[in-house]
CSV table of C-alpha atoms and ligand atoms in Angstrom, one decimal:
chain,number,residue,atom,x,y,z
A,1,MET,CA,101.0,-40.1,-65.3
A,2,GLN,CA,99.2,-38.5,-68.1
A,3,HIS,CA,102.0,-36.1,-69.9
A,4,SER,CA,103.6,-39.6,-70.0
A,5,ARG,CA,100.8,-41.0,-72.3
A,6,VAL,CA,100.7,-37.9,-75.1
A,7,LEU,CA,104.9,-38.6,-74.7
A,8,ARG,CA,104.2,-42.2,-75.4
A,9,ARG,CA,102.0,-40.9,-78.4
A,10,ALA,CA,104.1,-38.3,-80.4
A,11,GLY,CA,106.8,-41.0,-80.4
A,12,LEU,CA,105.0,-43.7,-81.3
A,13,ALA,CA,103.1,-41.5,-84.4
A,14,LEU,CA,107.5,-40.0,-84.8
A,15,ALA,CA,108.3,-44.2,-85.2
A,16,LEU,CA,105.5,-44.5,-87.5
A,17,VAL,CA,105.9,-41.4,-90.5
A,18,VAL,CA,109.7,-42.9,-90.6
A,19,ALA,CA,108.4,-46.8,-90.8
A,20,ALA,CA,106.1,-45.3,-93.6
A,21,LEU,CA,109.2,-44.4,-95.5
A,22,VAL,CA,111.5,-47.3,-94.1
A,23,LEU,CA,108.6,-49.2,-96.0
A,24,SER,CA,108.3,-47.7,-99.1
A,25,GLY,CA,111.9,-48.3,-99.5
A,26,CYS,CA,113.0,-45.4,-98.8
A,27,ASP,CA,111.9,-44.1,-102.8
A,28,LEU,CA,111.5,-40.7,-101.6
A,29,ASN,CA,110.1,-40.1,-105.6
A,30,ASN,CA,107.5,-38.5,-105.1
A,31,GLY,CA,105.4,-35.5,-105.5
A,32,VAL,CA,105.0,-35.2,-102.0
A,33,THR,CA,108.1,-35.4,-100.3
A,34,ARG,CA,110.1,-33.4,-103.5
A,35,PHE,CA,109.2,-31.2,-101.6
A,36,GLY,CA,108.0,-28.6,-105.1
A,37,TRP,CA,111.2,-30.5,-106.5
A,38,PRO,CA,111.0,-30.8,-110.0
A,39,GLU,CA,112.2,-35.2,-110.9
A,40,GLY,CA,115.4,-34.5,-112.4
A,41,VAL,CA,116.9,-36.3,-115.9
A,42,THR,CA,120.5,-37.2,-114.7
A,43,PRO,CA,122.0,-39.4,-112.8
A,44,GLN,CA,124.0,-36.6,-110.6
A,45,ALA,CA,120.0,-34.9,-110.3
A,46,THR,CA,118.6,-38.2,-108.1
A,47,LYS,CA,121.3,-37.9,-106.4
A,48,MET,CA,120.3,-34.5,-105.6
A,49,ARG,CA,117.1,-34.6,-105.0
A,50,ASP,CA,117.3,-37.7,-102.7
A,51,PHE,CA,119.5,-35.3,-100.8
A,52,TRP,CA,117.3,-32.7,-100.5
A,53,SER,CA,114.5,-34.7,-99.6
A,54,TRP,CA,115.7,-36.5,-96.9
A,55,SER,CA,117.0,-33.6,-95.4
A,56,VAL,CA,113.9,-32.3,-95.8
A,57,VAL,CA,112.6,-35.5,-93.9
A,58,ALA,CA,115.1,-35.8,-91.2
A,59,ALA,CA,114.6,-31.4,-90.3
A,60,LEU,CA,110.7,-32.4,-90.5
A,61,ALA,CA,111.3,-35.7,-87.6
A,62,MET,CA,113.8,-32.5,-85.7
A,63,GLY,CA,110.8,-30.3,-85.9
A,64,VAL,CA,108.0,-32.2,-84.5
A,65,PHE,CA,110.1,-34.0,-81.8
A,66,VAL,CA,110.8,-29.7,-80.8
A,67,TRP,CA,107.4,-29.0,-81.4
A,68,GLY,CA,106.4,-31.8,-79.0
A,69,LEU,CA,108.8,-31.2,-76.6
A,70,THR,CA,107.2,-27.3,-76.5
A,71,PHE,CA,103.5,-27.9,-76.1
A,72,TRP,CA,104.4,-30.6,-74.3
A,73,THR,CA,106.1,-28.1,-71.9
A,74,VAL,CA,103.6,-25.5,-71.6
A,75,ALA,CA,101.0,-27.8,-71.6
A,76,PHE,CA,101.9,-29.7,-67.9
A,77,HIS,CA,104.7,-28.2,-66.9
A,78,ARG,CA,102.8,-24.5,-66.3
A,79,LYS,CA,102.6,-22.7,-63.4
A,80,LYS,CA,99.4,-24.8,-61.3
A,81,LYS,CA,96.6,-22.3,-60.8
A,82,ASP,CA,96.2,-22.3,-56.8
A,83,SER,CA,99.5,-23.3,-56.5
A,84,PRO,CA,101.5,-19.6,-55.5
A,85,GLU,CA,104.6,-22.4,-56.0
A,86,PHE,CA,106.3,-21.9,-59.8
A,87,PRO,CA,107.1,-25.8,-61.2
A,88,ARG,CA,110.2,-27.3,-60.7
A,89,GLN,CA,113.6,-25.1,-62.3
A,90,THR,CA,115.6,-27.2,-63.4
A,91,GLY,CA,118.3,-25.1,-65.2
A,92,TYR,CA,122.1,-25.5,-65.4
A,93,ASN,CA,121.7,-29.0,-65.8
A,94,MET,CA,124.8,-29.4,-66.8
A,95,ALA,CA,123.7,-33.1,-68.5
A,96,LEU,CA,120.4,-31.5,-70.4
A,97,GLU,CA,123.4,-28.8,-72.0
A,98,LEU,CA,125.5,-30.6,-72.5
A,99,THR,CA,122.8,-33.2,-74.2
A,100,TYR,CA,120.9,-30.6,-75.7
A,101,THR,CA,124.3,-28.7,-77.4
A,102,PHE,CA,125.5,-32.0,-78.2
A,103,ILE,CA,122.7,-33.4,-80.5
A,104,PRO,CA,123.0,-30.3,-83.3
A,105,PHE,CA,125.8,-31.3,-83.3
A,106,VAL,CA,126.1,-34.4,-84.2
A,107,ILE,CA,122.8,-32.8,-86.8
A,108,ILE,CA,125.4,-31.1,-88.5
A,109,SER,CA,127.6,-33.6,-88.9
A,110,VAL,CA,125.4,-35.7,-91.2
A,111,LEU,CA,124.4,-32.8,-92.5
A,112,PHE,CA,127.5,-32.1,-93.5
A,113,TYR,CA,129.6,-35.7,-94.8
A,114,PHE,CA,126.5,-36.6,-97.1
A,115,THR,CA,126.8,-33.1,-98.3
A,116,VAL,CA,130.2,-33.7,-98.7
A,117,VAL,CA,129.3,-37.5,-100.7
A,118,VAL,CA,126.9,-35.7,-102.7
A,119,GLN,CA,129.1,-32.8,-104.0
A,120,ASN,CA,132.0,-34.7,-104.7
A,121,TYR,CA,129.9,-37.1,-106.7
A,122,VAL,CA,127.9,-34.0,-108.8
A,123,ASN,CA,132.0,-32.1,-109.3
A,124,ASP,CA,134.0,-35.6,-110.4
A,125,HIS,CA,134.3,-34.9,-114.0
A,126,THR,CA,137.8,-37.2,-113.4
A,127,LYS,CA,135.7,-40.1,-116.0
A,128,LYS,CA,136.3,-40.0,-120.1
A,129,ALA,CA,132.9,-38.8,-121.7
A,130,ASP,CA,131.5,-39.7,-124.2
A,131,VAL,CA,131.2,-36.5,-125.6
A,132,THR,CA,132.7,-32.6,-124.7
A,133,VAL,CA,131.0,-30.2,-125.1
A,134,ASP,CA,131.9,-26.0,-125.8
A,135,VAL,CA,129.4,-23.5,-123.7
A,136,THR,CA,130.1,-19.8,-124.9
A,137,ALA,CA,127.4,-17.5,-122.9
A,138,PHE,CA,127.5,-13.6,-124.1
A,139,GLN,CA,125.6,-10.8,-123.7
A,140,TRP,CA,122.9,-12.1,-124.5
A,141,ASN,CA,122.7,-15.7,-125.5
A,142,TRP,CA,124.6,-19.1,-125.9
A,143,LYS,CA,126.8,-20.7,-128.4
A,144,PHE,CA,127.1,-24.6,-128.2
A,145,GLY,CA,130.3,-26.4,-130.3
A,146,TYR,CA,130.5,-30.1,-129.7
A,147,ARG,CA,134.8,-30.4,-128.5
A,148,GLU,CA,135.1,-34.8,-128.7
A,149,ILE,CA,132.4,-37.0,-130.2
A,150,ASP,CA,133.5,-40.3,-129.3
A,151,GLY,CA,136.9,-39.7,-129.1
A,152,VAL,CA,137.2,-37.7,-132.3
A,153,ASN,CA,138.0,-34.6,-132.3
A,154,MET,CA,136.1,-31.8,-133.2
A,155,ALA,CA,137.9,-28.0,-132.5
A,156,ASN,CA,137.9,-25.6,-135.3
A,157,THR,CA,141.7,-25.6,-134.8
A,158,ALA,CA,142.3,-22.7,-137.3
A,159,LYS,CA,139.8,-20.4,-135.2
A,160,GLU,CA,141.5,-20.9,-131.9
A,161,ALA,CA,144.8,-20.1,-133.6
A,162,GLU,CA,143.7,-17.1,-135.3
A,163,MET,CA,142.6,-16.2,-131.5
A,164,ALA,CA,146.4,-17.4,-130.2
A,165,LYS,CA,147.4,-15.1,-132.1
A,166,ALA,CA,145.3,-12.1,-131.8
A,167,ALA,CA,146.3,-13.0,-127.8
A,168,GLU,CA,149.6,-12.4,-128.9
A,169,ALA,CA,149.4,-9.4,-130.5
A,170,LEU,CA,147.3,-7.7,-127.9
A,171,LYS,CA,150.3,-8.5,-124.9
A,172,THR,CA,152.7,-7.7,-127.5
A,173,ARG,CA,151.0,-4.7,-128.2
A,174,SER,CA,153.1,-1.6,-128.5
A,175,LEU,CA,155.5,1.6,-128.8
A,176,THR,CA,154.5,1.2,-133.3
A,177,THR,CA,151.2,-0.2,-132.9
A,178,GLY,CA,147.3,-0.1,-132.8
A,179,GLU,CA,146.3,2.2,-129.7
A,180,CYS,CA,149.6,3.6,-129.0
A,181,ALA,CA,151.0,4.8,-133.1
A,182,GLN,CA,154.1,6.7,-133.0
A,183,GLU,CA,152.2,9.7,-135.0
A,184,GLU,CA,150.4,9.5,-131.5
A,185,LEU,CA,153.4,9.7,-129.1
A,186,ALA,CA,155.6,12.8,-131.6
A,187,LYS,CA,152.5,15.4,-130.7
A,188,LEU,CA,153.0,14.5,-127.1
A,189,SER,CA,156.1,15.7,-125.0
A,190,GLY,CA,156.6,15.8,-121.0
A,191,GLU,CA,154.9,14.9,-118.7
A,192,ALA,CA,152.0,14.0,-121.1
A,193,LEU,CA,153.9,11.6,-123.6
A,194,LYS,CA,155.9,10.0,-119.9
A,195,GLU,CA,152.1,9.7,-119.2
A,196,ARG,CA,151.1,7.3,-122.3
A,197,LYS,CA,153.9,5.5,-122.9
A,198,ASP,CA,152.9,4.3,-119.3
A,199,GLU,CA,149.8,3.6,-119.8
A,200,CYS,CA,150.7,1.9,-123.3
A,201,LEU,CA,153.0,-1.2,-121.7
A,202,ARG,CA,151.2,-1.1,-118.6
A,203,PRO,CA,149.8,-4.7,-118.0
A,204,GLY,CA,146.5,-6.0,-119.1
A,205,PRO,CA,144.0,-6.9,-115.8
A,206,VAL,CA,143.3,-9.6,-116.6
A,207,HIS,CA,147.1,-11.4,-114.4
A,208,GLY,CA,148.1,-9.5,-117.2
A,209,LYS,CA,146.8,-9.9,-119.7
A,210,SER,CA,144.6,-8.0,-122.0
A,211,GLY,CA,140.9,-7.6,-121.4
A,212,GLU,CA,140.4,-7.7,-124.6
A,213,ASP,CA,142.3,-11.1,-124.7
A,214,LEU,CA,139.3,-13.6,-125.9
A,215,SER,CA,141.6,-16.5,-126.1
A,216,TYR,CA,140.9,-19.2,-123.5
A,217,LEU,CA,137.0,-19.4,-125.4
A,218,LYS,CA,136.6,-22.6,-127.5
A,219,TYR,CA,135.4,-22.7,-131.6
A,220,ASP,CA,134.7,-26.1,-132.4
A,221,ASN,CA,133.5,-27.0,-136.4
A,222,VAL,CA,129.8,-28.2,-135.2
A,223,GLU,CA,127.9,-25.0,-133.2
A,224,THR,CA,124.7,-23.4,-132.5
A,225,VAL,CA,124.9,-19.8,-131.5
A,226,GLY,CA,121.7,-18.1,-130.7
A,227,SER,CA,120.1,-14.9,-132.1
A,228,SER,CA,116.9,-12.6,-130.4
A,229,THR,CA,114.7,-14.6,-132.9
A,230,GLU,CA,115.5,-18.3,-132.4
A,231,VAL,CA,116.3,-19.9,-129.8
A,232,PRO,CA,119.7,-22.9,-129.8
A,233,VAL,CA,119.0,-25.8,-128.2
A,234,LEU,CA,121.7,-28.2,-128.1
A,235,VAL,CA,120.9,-31.0,-128.9
A,236,LEU,CA,123.0,-34.2,-126.5
A,237,PRO,CA,122.6,-38.3,-126.3
A,238,ILE,CA,120.5,-40.6,-124.3
A,239,ASP,CA,122.8,-42.9,-123.0
A,240,ARG,CA,125.7,-41.4,-122.5
A,241,ARG,CA,128.3,-39.7,-120.7
A,242,ILE,CA,128.3,-36.1,-121.4
A,243,GLU,CA,131.4,-33.1,-120.4
A,244,PHE,CA,130.4,-29.5,-120.0
A,245,HIS,CA,133.3,-26.7,-120.6
A,246,ILE,CA,131.8,-23.6,-120.2
A,247,ALA,CA,133.0,-19.8,-119.8
A,248,SER,CA,131.5,-16.4,-120.7
A,249,ALA,CA,132.6,-14.3,-123.0
A,250,ASP,CA,132.4,-10.1,-121.0
A,251,VAL,CA,130.5,-10.5,-118.0
A,252,VAL,CA,129.3,-13.7,-115.3
A,253,HIS,CA,126.2,-15.5,-116.7
A,254,SER,CA,124.9,-18.8,-115.2
A,255,PHE,CA,124.2,-22.3,-116.9
A,256,TRP,CA,121.2,-23.1,-115.1
A,257,VAL,CA,119.2,-26.2,-117.3
A,258,ILE,CA,116.4,-26.5,-114.2
A,259,ASP,CA,115.8,-30.8,-115.4
A,260,PHE,CA,119.7,-31.4,-114.2
A,261,LEU,CA,118.8,-30.1,-110.6
A,262,PHE,CA,122.4,-28.0,-111.4
A,263,LYS,CA,123.6,-24.7,-112.2
A,264,ARG,CA,126.6,-23.2,-112.7
A,265,ASP,CA,128.0,-20.0,-112.9
A,266,VAL,CA,129.6,-19.1,-116.2
A,267,VAL,CA,132.6,-16.5,-115.9
A,268,PRO,CA,135.0,-15.2,-118.2
A,269,ASN,CA,139.1,-16.0,-117.8
A,270,PRO,CA,138.0,-19.7,-116.1
A,271,ALA,CA,141.5,-20.6,-114.7
A,272,GLU,CA,142.9,-16.5,-114.2
A,273,ASN,CA,139.2,-16.4,-111.7
A,274,HIS,CA,139.9,-20.4,-110.2
A,275,SER,CA,136.1,-21.1,-111.6
A,276,ASP,CA,136.2,-25.4,-111.8
A,277,ASN,CA,134.9,-24.7,-115.1
A,278,ILE,CA,134.1,-28.4,-116.6
A,279,PHE,CA,131.3,-30.4,-114.6
A,280,GLN,CA,129.8,-34.1,-116.4
A,281,ILE,CA,126.2,-35.5,-116.4
A,282,ASP,CA,126.6,-39.0,-116.2
A,283,LYS,CA,123.8,-39.4,-119.2
A,284,ILE,CA,120.6,-38.1,-119.2
A,285,GLU,CA,118.2,-40.5,-118.5
A,286,ARG,CA,114.5,-39.6,-120.8
A,287,THR,CA,114.4,-38.4,-124.6
A,288,GLY,CA,113.2,-35.0,-124.5
A,289,ALA,CA,113.4,-31.2,-124.7
A,290,TYR,CA,115.1,-30.2,-121.5
A,291,VAL,CA,114.8,-25.6,-120.7
A,292,GLY,CA,117.6,-23.4,-119.7
A,293,ARG,CA,118.8,-20.6,-118.6
A,294,CYS,CA,120.5,-18.4,-117.6
A,295,ALA,CA,120.1,-17.6,-113.7
A,296,GLU,CA,122.7,-14.6,-113.1
A,297,MET,CA,120.9,-11.2,-113.7
A,298,CYS,CA,123.8,-10.6,-116.9
A,299,GLY,CA,122.4,-6.7,-117.6
A,300,ALA,CA,119.4,-5.7,-119.6
A,301,TYR,CA,118.5,-9.2,-121.2
A,302,HIS,CA,119.3,-11.4,-118.7
A,303,SER,CA,115.7,-12.7,-118.7
A,304,MET,CA,115.8,-13.4,-122.5
A,305,MET,CA,119.1,-15.5,-122.3
A,306,ASN,CA,117.3,-19.0,-122.9
A,307,PHE,CA,118.1,-22.1,-124.6
A,308,GLU,CA,117.0,-25.6,-124.7
A,309,VAL,CA,118.9,-29.7,-124.0
A,310,ARG,CA,117.2,-31.4,-126.8
A,311,ALA,CA,117.8,-35.0,-125.6
A,312,VAL,CA,117.7,-38.3,-128.1
A,313,SER,CA,118.8,-41.4,-128.6
A,314,PRO,CA,121.8,-42.0,-129.7
A,315,GLU,CA,121.5,-43.4,-133.2
A,316,ASN,CA,119.4,-39.8,-133.4
A,317,PHE,CA,122.5,-38.4,-132.3
A,318,GLN,CA,125.3,-39.4,-134.3
A,319,LYS,CA,122.6,-38.7,-137.6
A,320,TYR,CA,122.2,-35.0,-136.7
A,321,ILE,CA,126.1,-34.9,-136.3
A,322,ASP,CA,127.2,-35.8,-139.8
A,323,LEU,CA,124.4,-33.6,-140.7
A,324,ARG,CA,125.4,-30.4,-139.3
A,325,LYS,CA,129.1,-31.7,-141.0
A,326,GLN,CA,126.9,-31.6,-144.2
A,327,GLY,CA,126.9,-28.1,-143.0
A,328,LYS,CA,123.0,-28.0,-142.7
A,329,THR,CA,121.8,-25.8,-140.3
A,330,THR,CA,121.3,-26.8,-136.4
A,331,GLY,CA,116.9,-26.2,-137.5
A,332,GLU,CA,117.7,-28.7,-140.8
A,333,ALA,CA,119.2,-32.0,-139.0
A,334,LEU,CA,117.7,-31.4,-136.3
A,335,ALA,CA,113.9,-31.8,-139.0
A,336,ALA,CA,116.5,-34.6,-140.6
A,337,ILE,CA,115.6,-36.4,-137.0
A,338,GLY,CA,111.8,-35.9,-136.5
A,339,GLU,CA,112.4,-33.7,-133.7
A,340,SER,CA,111.1,-30.5,-133.9
A,341,PRO,CA,113.7,-27.4,-136.3
A,342,ILE,CA,113.1,-24.3,-132.9
A,343,ALA,CA,111.9,-25.0,-129.3
A,344,THR,CA,109.3,-26.3,-128.0
A,345,SER,CA,110.8,-25.9,-124.0
A,346,THR,CA,110.4,-21.9,-124.3
A,347,ALA,CA,110.0,-18.6,-127.2
A,348,PRO,CA,112.1,-16.4,-127.7
A,349,PHE,CA,111.0,-13.3,-125.7
A,350,ASN,CA,110.4,-9.8,-127.5
A,351,THR,CA,112.8,-7.3,-127.5
A,352,ASP,CA,111.4,-4.7,-127.7
A,353,ARG,CA,111.0,-3.1,-123.9
A,354,ALA,CA,108.5,-0.8,-124.8
A,355,SER,CA,106.2,-3.8,-126.1
A,356,LYS,CA,103.3,-4.5,-123.0
A,357,GLU,CA,102.1,-7.4,-124.1
A,358,ALA,CA,103.6,-10.1,-121.7
A,359,SER,CA,105.8,-13.0,-125.1
A,360,GLY,CA,107.6,-15.7,-124.9
A,361,LEU,CA,105.8,-18.3,-122.9
A,362,PRO,CA,105.2,-21.3,-124.9
A,363,GLY,CA,101.6,-21.6,-125.5
A,364,LYS,CA,101.1,-17.7,-125.8
B,1,CU,CU1,123.5,-14.5,-119.1
């Protein structure tokens, strides 16, 4: 019969596509089967990219099957031209209906399973990192600091103690200090005095803490801060496990390195906001300059919050850190290890809002 032949051919075509993929060693890392995604430079990125590719392949296979059935039905089960009869109706076929309820359930379960497996891998940060980096986002730039390198603590404990002390002062801000000075209160009376006193003693908005309390932010001895004229460059070694601790000094930002195929929201007060602000990458696989961006609309200059990850050899990284410890700037230390002292993957944008010129794009 004619339609069984068509079906057989469709099945054969599908089998060929699957066989081609399996025979190619299931390596979907090529321009076609990445389906628009970049290659990625971390093992985490590779896992996510493979998952994406296989999801699209599965969706396409399912799509071809469904399109096949649709066209088969349209072509071979039409009302015949010279027959007054409808084709045989197959509604309320219990077995068929149970089957096409069951199949999507299986598809969702499989996708869910692999989503959880990949997600758990990407979110895991239980292993000991070689380099721990503090990332602080603020309107509108980034600060990067090295907290720990090969077990050596590099936190700026003096600065952090100072911030903690300032926070303590905010907590105990009472009728005798700051905006609730006695002199001010002495001028008030009755309802106004009561109101002002209430205001002074009211717990802060962040779980009772003051909104001005920034003691959750991290400070390190070696830091790189971006400005509107300089794109901050975060220098990292290849082949080392890196751990990122991210926090915002103001509104919600998002840390996004395109070649890591990863981004995560950077929020203020991560603990109070129940945000897991730590993540790891097993390693960066290749040296190079990788552009980073803020991926959460965070105000007027959001689009200019760019940074760069510069991946260098572990030896050069050690030299870079030693130079930074000796007081060299990021640019000077980069130049000393034979790297470009300024970002190469992106450039500072023109912050003049009245300017009509496009700028800041590499090659412009
Ligand atoms: Cu931002």
